[in-house]
PDB file of C-alpha atoms in Angstrom:
ATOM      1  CA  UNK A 101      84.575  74.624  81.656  1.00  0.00           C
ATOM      2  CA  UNK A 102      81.077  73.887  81.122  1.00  0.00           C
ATOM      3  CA  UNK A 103      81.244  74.725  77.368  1.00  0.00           C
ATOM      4  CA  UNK A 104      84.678  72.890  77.137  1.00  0.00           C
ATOM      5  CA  UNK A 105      82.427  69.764  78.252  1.00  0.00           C
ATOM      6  CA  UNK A 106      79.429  70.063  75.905  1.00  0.00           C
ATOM      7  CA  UNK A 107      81.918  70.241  72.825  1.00  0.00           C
ATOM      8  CA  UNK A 108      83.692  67.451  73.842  1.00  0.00           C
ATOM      9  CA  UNK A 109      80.391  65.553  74.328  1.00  0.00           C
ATOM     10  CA  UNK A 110      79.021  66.934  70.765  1.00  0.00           C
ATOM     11  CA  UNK A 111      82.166  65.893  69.204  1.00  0.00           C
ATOM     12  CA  UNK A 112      82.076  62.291  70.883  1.00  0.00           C
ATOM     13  CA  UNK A 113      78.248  61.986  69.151  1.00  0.00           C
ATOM     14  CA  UNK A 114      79.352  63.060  65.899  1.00  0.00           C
ATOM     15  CA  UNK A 115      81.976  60.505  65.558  1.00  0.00           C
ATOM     16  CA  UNK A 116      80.183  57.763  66.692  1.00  0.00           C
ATOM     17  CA  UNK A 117      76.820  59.134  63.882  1.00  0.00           C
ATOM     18  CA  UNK A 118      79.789  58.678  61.357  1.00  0.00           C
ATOM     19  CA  UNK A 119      80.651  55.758  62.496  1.00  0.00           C
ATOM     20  CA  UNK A 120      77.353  54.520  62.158  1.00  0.00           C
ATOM     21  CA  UNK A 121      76.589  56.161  58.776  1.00  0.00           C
ATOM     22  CA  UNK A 122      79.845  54.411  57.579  1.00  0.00           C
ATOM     23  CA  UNK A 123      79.014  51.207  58.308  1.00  0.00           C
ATOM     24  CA  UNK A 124      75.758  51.229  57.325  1.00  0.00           C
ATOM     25  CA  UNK A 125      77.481  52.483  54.045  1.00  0.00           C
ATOM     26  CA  UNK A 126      80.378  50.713  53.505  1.00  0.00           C
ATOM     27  CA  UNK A 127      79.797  47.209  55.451  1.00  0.00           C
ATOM     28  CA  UNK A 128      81.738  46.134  58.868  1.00  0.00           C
ATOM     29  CA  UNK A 129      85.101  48.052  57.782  1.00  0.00           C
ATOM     30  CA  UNK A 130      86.954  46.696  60.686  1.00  0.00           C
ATOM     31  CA  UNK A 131      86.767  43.316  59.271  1.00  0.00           C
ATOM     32  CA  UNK A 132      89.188  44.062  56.564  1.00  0.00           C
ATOM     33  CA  UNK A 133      92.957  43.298  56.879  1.00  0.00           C
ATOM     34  CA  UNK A 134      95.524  44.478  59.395  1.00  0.00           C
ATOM     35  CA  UNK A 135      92.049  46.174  61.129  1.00  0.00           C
ATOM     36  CA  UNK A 136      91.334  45.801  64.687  1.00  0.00           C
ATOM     37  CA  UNK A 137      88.899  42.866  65.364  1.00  0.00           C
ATOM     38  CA  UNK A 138      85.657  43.950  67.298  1.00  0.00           C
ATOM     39  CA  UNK A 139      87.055  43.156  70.559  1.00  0.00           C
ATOM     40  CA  UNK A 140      89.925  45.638  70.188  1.00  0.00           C
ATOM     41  CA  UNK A 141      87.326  47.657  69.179  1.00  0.00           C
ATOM     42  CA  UNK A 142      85.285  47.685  71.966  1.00  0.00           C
ATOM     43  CA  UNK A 143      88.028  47.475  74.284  1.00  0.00           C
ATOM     44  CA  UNK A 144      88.969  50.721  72.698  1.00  0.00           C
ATOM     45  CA  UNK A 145      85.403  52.292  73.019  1.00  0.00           C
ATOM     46  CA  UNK A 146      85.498  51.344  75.896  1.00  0.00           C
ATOM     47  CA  UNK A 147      88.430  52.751  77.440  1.00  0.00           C
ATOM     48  CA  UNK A 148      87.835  56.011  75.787  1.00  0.00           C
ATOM     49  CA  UNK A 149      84.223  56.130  77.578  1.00  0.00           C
ATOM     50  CA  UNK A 150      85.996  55.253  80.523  1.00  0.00           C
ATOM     51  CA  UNK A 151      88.514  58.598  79.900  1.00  0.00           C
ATOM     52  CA  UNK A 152      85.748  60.644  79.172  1.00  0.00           C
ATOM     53  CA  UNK A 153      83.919  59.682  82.259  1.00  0.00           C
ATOM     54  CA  UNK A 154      86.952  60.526  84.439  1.00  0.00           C
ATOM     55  CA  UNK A 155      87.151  63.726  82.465  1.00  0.00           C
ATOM     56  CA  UNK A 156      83.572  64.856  83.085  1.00  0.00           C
ATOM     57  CA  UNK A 157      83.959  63.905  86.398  1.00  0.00           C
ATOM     58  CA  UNK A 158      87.040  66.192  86.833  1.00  0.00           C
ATOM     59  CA  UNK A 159      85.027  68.960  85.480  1.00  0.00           C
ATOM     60  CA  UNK A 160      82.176  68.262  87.888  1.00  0.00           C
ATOM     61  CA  UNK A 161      83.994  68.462  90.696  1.00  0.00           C
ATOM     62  CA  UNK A 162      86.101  71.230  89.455  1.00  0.00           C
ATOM     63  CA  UNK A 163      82.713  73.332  89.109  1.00  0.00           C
ATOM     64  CA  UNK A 164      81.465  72.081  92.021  1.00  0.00           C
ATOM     65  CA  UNK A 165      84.739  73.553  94.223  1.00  0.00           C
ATOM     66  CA  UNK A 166      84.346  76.722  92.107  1.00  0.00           C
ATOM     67  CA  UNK A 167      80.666  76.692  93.415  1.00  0.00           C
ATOM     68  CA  UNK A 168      81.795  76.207  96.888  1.00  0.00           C
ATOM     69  CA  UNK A 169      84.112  78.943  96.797  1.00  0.00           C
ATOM     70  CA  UNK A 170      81.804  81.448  95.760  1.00  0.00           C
ATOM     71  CA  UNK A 171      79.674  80.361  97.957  1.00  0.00           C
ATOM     72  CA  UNK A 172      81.868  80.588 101.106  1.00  0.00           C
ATOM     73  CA  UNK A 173      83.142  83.592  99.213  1.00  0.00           C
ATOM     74  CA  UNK A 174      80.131  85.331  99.163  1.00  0.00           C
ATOM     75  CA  UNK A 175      79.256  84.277 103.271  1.00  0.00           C
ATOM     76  CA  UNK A 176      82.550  85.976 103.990  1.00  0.00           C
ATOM     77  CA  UNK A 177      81.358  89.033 102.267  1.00  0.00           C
ATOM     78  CA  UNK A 178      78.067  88.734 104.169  1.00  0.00           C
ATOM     79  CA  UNK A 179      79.723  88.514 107.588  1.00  0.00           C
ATOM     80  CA  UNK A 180      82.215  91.584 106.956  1.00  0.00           C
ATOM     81  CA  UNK A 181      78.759  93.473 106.128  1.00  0.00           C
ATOM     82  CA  UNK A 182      77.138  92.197 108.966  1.00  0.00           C
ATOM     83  CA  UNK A 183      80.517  93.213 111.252  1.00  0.00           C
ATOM     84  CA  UNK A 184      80.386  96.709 109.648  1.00  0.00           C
ATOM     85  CA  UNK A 185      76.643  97.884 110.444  1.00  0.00           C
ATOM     86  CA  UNK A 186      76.266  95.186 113.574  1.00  0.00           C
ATOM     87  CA  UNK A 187      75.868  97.020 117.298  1.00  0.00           C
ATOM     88  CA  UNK A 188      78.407  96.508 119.317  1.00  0.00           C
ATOM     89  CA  UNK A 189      77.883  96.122 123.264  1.00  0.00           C
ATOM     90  CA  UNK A 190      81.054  97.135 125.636  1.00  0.00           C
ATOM     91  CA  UNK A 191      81.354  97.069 129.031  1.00  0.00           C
ATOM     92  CA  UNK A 192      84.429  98.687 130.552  1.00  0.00           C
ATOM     93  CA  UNK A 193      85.934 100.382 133.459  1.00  0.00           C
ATOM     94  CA  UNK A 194      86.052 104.314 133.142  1.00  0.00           C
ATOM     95  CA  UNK A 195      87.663 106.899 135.482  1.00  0.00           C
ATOM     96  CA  UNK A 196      86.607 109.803 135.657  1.00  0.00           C
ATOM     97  CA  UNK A 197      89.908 111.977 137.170  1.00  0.00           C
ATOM     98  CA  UNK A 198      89.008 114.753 139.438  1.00  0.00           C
ATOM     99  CA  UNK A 199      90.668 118.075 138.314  1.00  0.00           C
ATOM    100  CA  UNK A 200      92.124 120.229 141.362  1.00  0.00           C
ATOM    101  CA  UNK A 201      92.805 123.677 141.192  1.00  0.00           C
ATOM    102  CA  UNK A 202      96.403 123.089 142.165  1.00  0.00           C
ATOM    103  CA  UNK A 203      98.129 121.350 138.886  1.00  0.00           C
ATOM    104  CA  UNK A 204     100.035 119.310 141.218  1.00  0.00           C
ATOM    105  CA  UNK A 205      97.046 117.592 142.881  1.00  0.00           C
ATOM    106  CA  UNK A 206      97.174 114.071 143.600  1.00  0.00           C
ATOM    107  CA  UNK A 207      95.848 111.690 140.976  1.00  0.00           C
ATOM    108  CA  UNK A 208      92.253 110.991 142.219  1.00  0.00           C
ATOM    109  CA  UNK A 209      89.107 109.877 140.763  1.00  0.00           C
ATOM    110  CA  UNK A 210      85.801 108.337 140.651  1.00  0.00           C
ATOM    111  CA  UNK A 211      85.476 104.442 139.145  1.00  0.00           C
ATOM    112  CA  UNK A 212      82.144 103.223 136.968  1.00  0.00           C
ATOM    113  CA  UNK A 213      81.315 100.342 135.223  1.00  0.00           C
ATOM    114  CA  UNK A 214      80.427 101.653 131.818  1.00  0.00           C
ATOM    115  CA  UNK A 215      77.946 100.007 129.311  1.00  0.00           C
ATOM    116  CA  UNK A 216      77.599 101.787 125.787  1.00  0.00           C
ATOM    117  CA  UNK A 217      76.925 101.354 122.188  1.00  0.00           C
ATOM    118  CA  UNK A 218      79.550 101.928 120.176  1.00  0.00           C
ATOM    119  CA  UNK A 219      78.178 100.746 116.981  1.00  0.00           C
ATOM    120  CA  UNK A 220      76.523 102.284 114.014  1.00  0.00           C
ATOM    121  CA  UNK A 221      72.406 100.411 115.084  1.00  0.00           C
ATOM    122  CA  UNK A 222      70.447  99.593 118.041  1.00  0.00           C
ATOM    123  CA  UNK A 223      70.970  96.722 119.956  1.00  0.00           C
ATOM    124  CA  UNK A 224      67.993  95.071 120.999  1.00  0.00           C
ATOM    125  CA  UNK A 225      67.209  92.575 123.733  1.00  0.00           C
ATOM    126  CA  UNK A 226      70.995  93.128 125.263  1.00  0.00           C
ATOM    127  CA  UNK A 227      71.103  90.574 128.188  1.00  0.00           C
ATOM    128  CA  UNK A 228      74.280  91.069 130.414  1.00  0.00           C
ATOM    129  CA  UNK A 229      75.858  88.570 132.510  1.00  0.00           C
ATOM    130  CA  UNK A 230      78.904  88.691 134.530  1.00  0.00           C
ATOM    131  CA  UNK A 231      80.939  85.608 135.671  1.00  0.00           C
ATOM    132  CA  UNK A 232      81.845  87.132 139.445  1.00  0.00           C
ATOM    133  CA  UNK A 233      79.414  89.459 141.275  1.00  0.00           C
ATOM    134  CA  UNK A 234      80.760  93.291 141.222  1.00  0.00           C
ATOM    135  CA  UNK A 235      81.990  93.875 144.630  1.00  0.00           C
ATOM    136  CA  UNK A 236      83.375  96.790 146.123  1.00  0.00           C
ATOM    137  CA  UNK A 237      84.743  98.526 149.580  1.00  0.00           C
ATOM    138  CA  UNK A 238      82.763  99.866 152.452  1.00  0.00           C
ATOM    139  CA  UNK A 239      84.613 102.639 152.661  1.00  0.00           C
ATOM    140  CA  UNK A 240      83.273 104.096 149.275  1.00  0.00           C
ATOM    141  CA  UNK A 241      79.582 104.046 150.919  1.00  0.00           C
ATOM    142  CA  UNK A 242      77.935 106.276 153.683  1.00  0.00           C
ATOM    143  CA  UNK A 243      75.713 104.212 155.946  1.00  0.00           C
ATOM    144  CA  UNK A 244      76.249 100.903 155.013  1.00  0.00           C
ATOM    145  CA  UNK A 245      74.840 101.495 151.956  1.00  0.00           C
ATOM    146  CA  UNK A 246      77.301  99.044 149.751  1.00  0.00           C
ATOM    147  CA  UNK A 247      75.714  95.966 149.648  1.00  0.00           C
ATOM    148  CA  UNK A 248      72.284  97.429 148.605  1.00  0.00           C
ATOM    149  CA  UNK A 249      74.107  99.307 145.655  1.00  0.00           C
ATOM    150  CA  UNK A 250      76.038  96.301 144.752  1.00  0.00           C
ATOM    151  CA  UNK A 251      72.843  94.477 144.705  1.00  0.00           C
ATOM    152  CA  UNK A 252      71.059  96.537 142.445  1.00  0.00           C
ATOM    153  CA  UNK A 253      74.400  96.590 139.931  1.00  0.00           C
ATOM    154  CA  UNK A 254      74.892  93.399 139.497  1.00  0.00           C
ATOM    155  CA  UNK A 255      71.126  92.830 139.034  1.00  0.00           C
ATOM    156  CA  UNK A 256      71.936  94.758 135.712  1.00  0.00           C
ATOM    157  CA  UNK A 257      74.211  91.683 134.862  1.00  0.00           C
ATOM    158  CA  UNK A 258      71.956  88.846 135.602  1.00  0.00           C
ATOM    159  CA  UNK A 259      71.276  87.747 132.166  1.00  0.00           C
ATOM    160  CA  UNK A 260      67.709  89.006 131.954  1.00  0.00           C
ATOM    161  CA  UNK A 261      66.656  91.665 129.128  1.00  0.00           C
ATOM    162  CA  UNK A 262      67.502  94.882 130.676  1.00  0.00           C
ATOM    163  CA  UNK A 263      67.480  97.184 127.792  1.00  0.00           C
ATOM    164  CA  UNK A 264      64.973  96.343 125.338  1.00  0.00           C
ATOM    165  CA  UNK A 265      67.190  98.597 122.821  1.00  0.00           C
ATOM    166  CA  UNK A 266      70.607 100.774 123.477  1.00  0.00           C
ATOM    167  CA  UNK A 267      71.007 103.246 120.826  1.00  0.00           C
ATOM    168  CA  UNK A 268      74.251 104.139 119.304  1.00  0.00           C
ATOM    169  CA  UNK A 269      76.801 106.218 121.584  1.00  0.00           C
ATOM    170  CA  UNK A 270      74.282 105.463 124.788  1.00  0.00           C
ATOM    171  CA  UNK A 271      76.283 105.425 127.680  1.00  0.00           C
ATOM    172  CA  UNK A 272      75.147 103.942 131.300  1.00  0.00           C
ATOM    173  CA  UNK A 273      77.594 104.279 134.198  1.00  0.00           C
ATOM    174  CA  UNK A 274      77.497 102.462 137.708  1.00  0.00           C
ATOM    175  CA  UNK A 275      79.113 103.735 140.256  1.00  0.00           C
ATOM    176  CA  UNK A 276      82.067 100.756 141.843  1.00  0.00           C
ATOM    177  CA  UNK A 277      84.499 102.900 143.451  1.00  0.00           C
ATOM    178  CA  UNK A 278      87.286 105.454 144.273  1.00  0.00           C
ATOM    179  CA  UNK A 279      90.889 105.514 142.624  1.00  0.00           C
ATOM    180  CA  UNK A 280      93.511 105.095 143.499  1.00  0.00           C
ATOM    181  CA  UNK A 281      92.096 103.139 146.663  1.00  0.00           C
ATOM    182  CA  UNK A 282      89.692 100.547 145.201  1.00  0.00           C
ATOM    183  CA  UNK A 283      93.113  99.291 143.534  1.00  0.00           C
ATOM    184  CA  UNK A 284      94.144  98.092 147.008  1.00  0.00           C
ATOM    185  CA  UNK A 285      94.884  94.943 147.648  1.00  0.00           C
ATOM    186  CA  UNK A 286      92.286  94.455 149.951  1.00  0.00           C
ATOM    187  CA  UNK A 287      89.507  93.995 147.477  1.00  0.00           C
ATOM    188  CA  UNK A 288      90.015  91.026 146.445  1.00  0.00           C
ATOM    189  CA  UNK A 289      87.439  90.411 143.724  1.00  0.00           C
ATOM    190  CA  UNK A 290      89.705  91.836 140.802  1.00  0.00           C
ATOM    191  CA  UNK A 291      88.574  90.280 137.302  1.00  0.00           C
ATOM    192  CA  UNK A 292      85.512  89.836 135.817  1.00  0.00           C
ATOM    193  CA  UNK A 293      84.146  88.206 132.757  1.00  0.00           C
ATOM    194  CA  UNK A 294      81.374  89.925 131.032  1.00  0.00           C
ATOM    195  CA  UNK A 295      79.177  88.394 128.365  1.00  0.00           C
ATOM    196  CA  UNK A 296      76.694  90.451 126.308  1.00  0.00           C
ATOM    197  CA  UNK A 297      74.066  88.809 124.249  1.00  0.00           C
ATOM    198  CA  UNK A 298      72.065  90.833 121.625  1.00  0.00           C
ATOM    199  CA  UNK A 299      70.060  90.945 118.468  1.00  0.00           C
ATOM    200  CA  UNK A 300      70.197  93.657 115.838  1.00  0.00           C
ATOM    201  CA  UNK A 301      67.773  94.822 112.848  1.00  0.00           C
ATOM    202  CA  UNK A 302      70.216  93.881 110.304  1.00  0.00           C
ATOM    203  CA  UNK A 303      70.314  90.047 110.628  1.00  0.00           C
ATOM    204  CA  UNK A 304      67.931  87.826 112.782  1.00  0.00           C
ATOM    205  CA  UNK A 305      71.148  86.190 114.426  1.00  0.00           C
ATOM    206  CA  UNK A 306      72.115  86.311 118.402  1.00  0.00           C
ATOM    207  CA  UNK A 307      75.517  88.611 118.670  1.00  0.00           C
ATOM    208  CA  UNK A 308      77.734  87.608 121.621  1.00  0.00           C
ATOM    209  CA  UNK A 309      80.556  89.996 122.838  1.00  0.00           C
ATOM    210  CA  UNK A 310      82.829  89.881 125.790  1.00  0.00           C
ATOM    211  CA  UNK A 311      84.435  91.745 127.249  1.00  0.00           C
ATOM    212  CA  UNK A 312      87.575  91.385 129.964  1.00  0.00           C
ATOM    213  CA  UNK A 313      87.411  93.314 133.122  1.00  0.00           C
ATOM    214  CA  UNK A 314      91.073  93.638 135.307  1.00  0.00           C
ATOM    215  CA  UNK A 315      91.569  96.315 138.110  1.00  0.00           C
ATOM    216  CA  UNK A 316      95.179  95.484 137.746  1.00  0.00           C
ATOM    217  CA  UNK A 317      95.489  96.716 134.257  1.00  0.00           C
ATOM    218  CA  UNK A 318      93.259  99.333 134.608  1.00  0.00           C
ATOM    219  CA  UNK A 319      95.236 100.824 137.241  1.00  0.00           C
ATOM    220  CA  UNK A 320      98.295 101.024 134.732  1.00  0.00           C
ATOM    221  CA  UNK A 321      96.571 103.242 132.259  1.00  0.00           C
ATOM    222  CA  UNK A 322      97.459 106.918 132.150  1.00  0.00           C
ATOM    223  CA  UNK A 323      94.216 108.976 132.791  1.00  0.00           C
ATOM    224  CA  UNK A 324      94.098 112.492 130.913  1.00  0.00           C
ATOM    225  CA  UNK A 325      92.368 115.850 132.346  1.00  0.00           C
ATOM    226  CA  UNK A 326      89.407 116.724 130.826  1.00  0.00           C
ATOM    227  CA  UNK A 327      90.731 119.582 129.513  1.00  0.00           C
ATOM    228  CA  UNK A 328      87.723 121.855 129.223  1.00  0.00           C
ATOM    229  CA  UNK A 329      87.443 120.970 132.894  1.00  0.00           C
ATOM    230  CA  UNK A 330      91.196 122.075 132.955  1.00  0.00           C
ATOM    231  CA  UNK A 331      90.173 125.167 131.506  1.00  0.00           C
ATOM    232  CA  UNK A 332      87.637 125.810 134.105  1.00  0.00           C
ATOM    233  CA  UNK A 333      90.317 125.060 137.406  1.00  0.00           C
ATOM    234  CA  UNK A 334      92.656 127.248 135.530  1.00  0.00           C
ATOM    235  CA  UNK A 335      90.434 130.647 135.161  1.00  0.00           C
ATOM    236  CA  UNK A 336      89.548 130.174 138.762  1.00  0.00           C
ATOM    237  CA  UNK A 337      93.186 130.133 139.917  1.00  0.00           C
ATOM    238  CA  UNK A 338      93.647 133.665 137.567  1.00  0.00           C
ATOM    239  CA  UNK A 339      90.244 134.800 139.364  1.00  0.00           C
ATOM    240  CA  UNK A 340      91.341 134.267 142.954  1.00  0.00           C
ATOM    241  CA  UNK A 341      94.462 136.075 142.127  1.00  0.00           C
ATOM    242  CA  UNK A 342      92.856 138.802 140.637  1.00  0.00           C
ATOM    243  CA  UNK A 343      90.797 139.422 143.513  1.00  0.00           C
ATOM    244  CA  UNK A 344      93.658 139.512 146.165  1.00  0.00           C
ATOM    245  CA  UNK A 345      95.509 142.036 143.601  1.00  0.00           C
ATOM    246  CA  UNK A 346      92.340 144.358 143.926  1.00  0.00           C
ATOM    247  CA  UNK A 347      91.838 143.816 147.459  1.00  0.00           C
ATOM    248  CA  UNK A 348      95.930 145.133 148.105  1.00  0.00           C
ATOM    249  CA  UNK A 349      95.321 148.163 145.830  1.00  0.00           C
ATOM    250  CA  UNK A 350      92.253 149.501 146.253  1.00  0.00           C
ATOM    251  CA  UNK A 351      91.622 151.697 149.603  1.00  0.00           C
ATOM    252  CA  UNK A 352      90.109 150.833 152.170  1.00  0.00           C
ATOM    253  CA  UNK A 353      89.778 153.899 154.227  1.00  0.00           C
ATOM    254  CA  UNK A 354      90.030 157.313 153.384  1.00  0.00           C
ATOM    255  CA  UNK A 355      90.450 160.284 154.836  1.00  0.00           C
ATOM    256  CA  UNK A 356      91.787 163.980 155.076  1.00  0.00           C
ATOM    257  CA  UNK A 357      94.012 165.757 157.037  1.00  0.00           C
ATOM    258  CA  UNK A 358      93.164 169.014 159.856  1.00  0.00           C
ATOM    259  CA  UNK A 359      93.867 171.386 157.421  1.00  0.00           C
ATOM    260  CA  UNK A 360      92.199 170.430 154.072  1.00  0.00           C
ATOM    261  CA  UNK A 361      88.870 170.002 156.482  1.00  0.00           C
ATOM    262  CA  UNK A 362      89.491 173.684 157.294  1.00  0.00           C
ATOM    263  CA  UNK A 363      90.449 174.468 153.824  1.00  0.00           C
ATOM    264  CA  UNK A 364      86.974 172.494 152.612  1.00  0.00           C
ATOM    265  CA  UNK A 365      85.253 174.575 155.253  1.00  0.00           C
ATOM    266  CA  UNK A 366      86.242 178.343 154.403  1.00  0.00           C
ATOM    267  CA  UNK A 367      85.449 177.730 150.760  1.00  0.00           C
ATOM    268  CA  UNK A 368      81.967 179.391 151.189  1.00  0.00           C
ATOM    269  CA  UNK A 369      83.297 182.700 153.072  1.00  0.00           C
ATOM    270  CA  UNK A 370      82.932 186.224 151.263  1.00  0.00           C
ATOM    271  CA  UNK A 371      86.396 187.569 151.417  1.00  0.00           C
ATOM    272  CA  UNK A 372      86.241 190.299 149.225  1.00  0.00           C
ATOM    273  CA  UNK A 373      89.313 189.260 147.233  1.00  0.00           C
ATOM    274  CA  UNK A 374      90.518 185.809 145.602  1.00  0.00           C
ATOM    275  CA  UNK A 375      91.332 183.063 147.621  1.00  0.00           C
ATOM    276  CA  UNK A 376      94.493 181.865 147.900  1.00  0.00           C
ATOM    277  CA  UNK A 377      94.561 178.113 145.672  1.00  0.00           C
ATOM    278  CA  UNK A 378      95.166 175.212 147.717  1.00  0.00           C
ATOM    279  CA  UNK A 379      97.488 172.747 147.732  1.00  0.00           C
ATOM    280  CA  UNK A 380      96.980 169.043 148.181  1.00  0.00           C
ATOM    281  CA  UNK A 381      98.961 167.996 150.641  1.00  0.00           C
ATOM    282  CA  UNK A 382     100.894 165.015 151.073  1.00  0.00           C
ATOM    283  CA  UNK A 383      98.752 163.862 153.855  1.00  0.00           C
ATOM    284  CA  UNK A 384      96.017 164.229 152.059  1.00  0.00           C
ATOM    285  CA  UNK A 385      94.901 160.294 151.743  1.00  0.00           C
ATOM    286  CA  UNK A 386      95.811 157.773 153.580  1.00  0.00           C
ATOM    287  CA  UNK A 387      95.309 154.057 152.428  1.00  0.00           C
ATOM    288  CA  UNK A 388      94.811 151.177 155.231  1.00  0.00           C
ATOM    289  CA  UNK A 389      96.287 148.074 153.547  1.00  0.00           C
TER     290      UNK A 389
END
């Protein structure tokens, strides 16, 4: 478009240079008959500089949109680079599920509030803040103790610089509670609000994420084994059986009957001639089960 512009405007200055030459050559042409007087003339002139202002200034602004949409463009480009290599600071609720021996335990578990990286850099400076206090139930803690552990939770979440960087795939974990119980209805703080604010060594912005905490939606979602843990419940089940197998078929006590004793205890008398073989009789062990 720019190039389209400069011809036109080298085109406009060649016509009027031969308009000039022509007149200095040839006299004031538009004088002659049937020719347009000078004010048609200039009212001519003058609307075609007025068309080739509007012109240029449709190109201007046509360049100048193109300008802004590379620009905004290329921001867009910026921020989905940013997004990709960013840190990214989540707090959640995590259960971990206790694994009986018995397969058909009861669902139980332990509840944490879970803060971890789970982006590619460090975060640094992460300052947490939480909208409610974390609160739990008394019956969780021995002693009394819930209000001091509460305390020194939600002191993680009171918007002061508590990790001056949290590497990638760190995980912290707080204990809150016991599942399925802290789920009662009883506890009534339920939601929370949590807002982390961070910097990262990719850009010199402030990143904000938030994340939504709900004991009522957490209580719908299925919890898995860990199945290595699995693993672990399972080859003690196939132990303890093993060892009341051995225990039923292994003797406990043995011992022989009146005759093998005396059999046992002629075997070192001279007789002269071959003893007679013996025979093991049934009697011979006896097994206490």
């Amino acid at each position: 478009m720019t190039r389209l512009t400069v011809r036109i405007a080298l085109i406009a200055l060649g016509a009027i240079t031969l308009f000039l030459i022509s007149v200095g050559l040839f006299g004031s042409w538009w004088r002659l008959p049937h020719m347009p007087t000078a004010e048609e003339w200039s009212a001519l002139f003058g609307a075609s500089a007025l068309g080739a202002l509007f012109f240029a200034w449709h190109q201007i602004r046509q360049v100048d949109q193109s300008n802004r949409e590379l620009i905004r463009t290329n921001e867009l480009a910026r921020r989905a680079n940013v997004e990709a290599i960013r840190p990214r600071v989540q707090v959640s609720l995590d259960v971990a599920r206790t694994v009986w021996k018995r397969r058909s335990g009861t669902v139980e578990g332990n509840m944490y509030i879970t803060v971890r990286n789970s982006g590619p850099t460090p975060a640094q400076e992460v300052r947490l803040t939480v909208d409610n206090p974390f609160d739990s139930l008394d019956a969780f803690f021995h002693g009394g103790k819930r209000a001091e552990v509460m305390n020194e939770l939600n002191q993680v979440f009171d918007g002061t610089v508590r990790f001056s960087t949290l590497r990638p795939g760190a995980k912290y974990i707080w204990f809150l509670g016991r599942a399925p119980e802290i789920f009662d209805e009883s506890n009534t703080v339920r939601r929370w609000r949590v807002e982390a604010r961070f910097r990262s060594t990719a850009v010199t912005e402030e990143h904000v994420d938030v994340s939504e905490l709900d004991l009522d939606l957490e209580k719908r979602l299925e919890i898995e084994e860990n199945p290595l843990k699995r693993i672990g419940r399972d080859l003690e089940v196939v132990g303890d059986h093993l060892k009341v197998l051995s225990r039923r078929r292994s003797p406990s006590t043995l011992s022989l009957s009146e005759d093998a004793m005396t059999a046992l205890s002629e075997r070192h008398v001279d007789r002269g001639f071959p003893r007679p073989s013996l025979r093991r009789s049934a009697s011979l062990f006896r097994t206490r089960r």
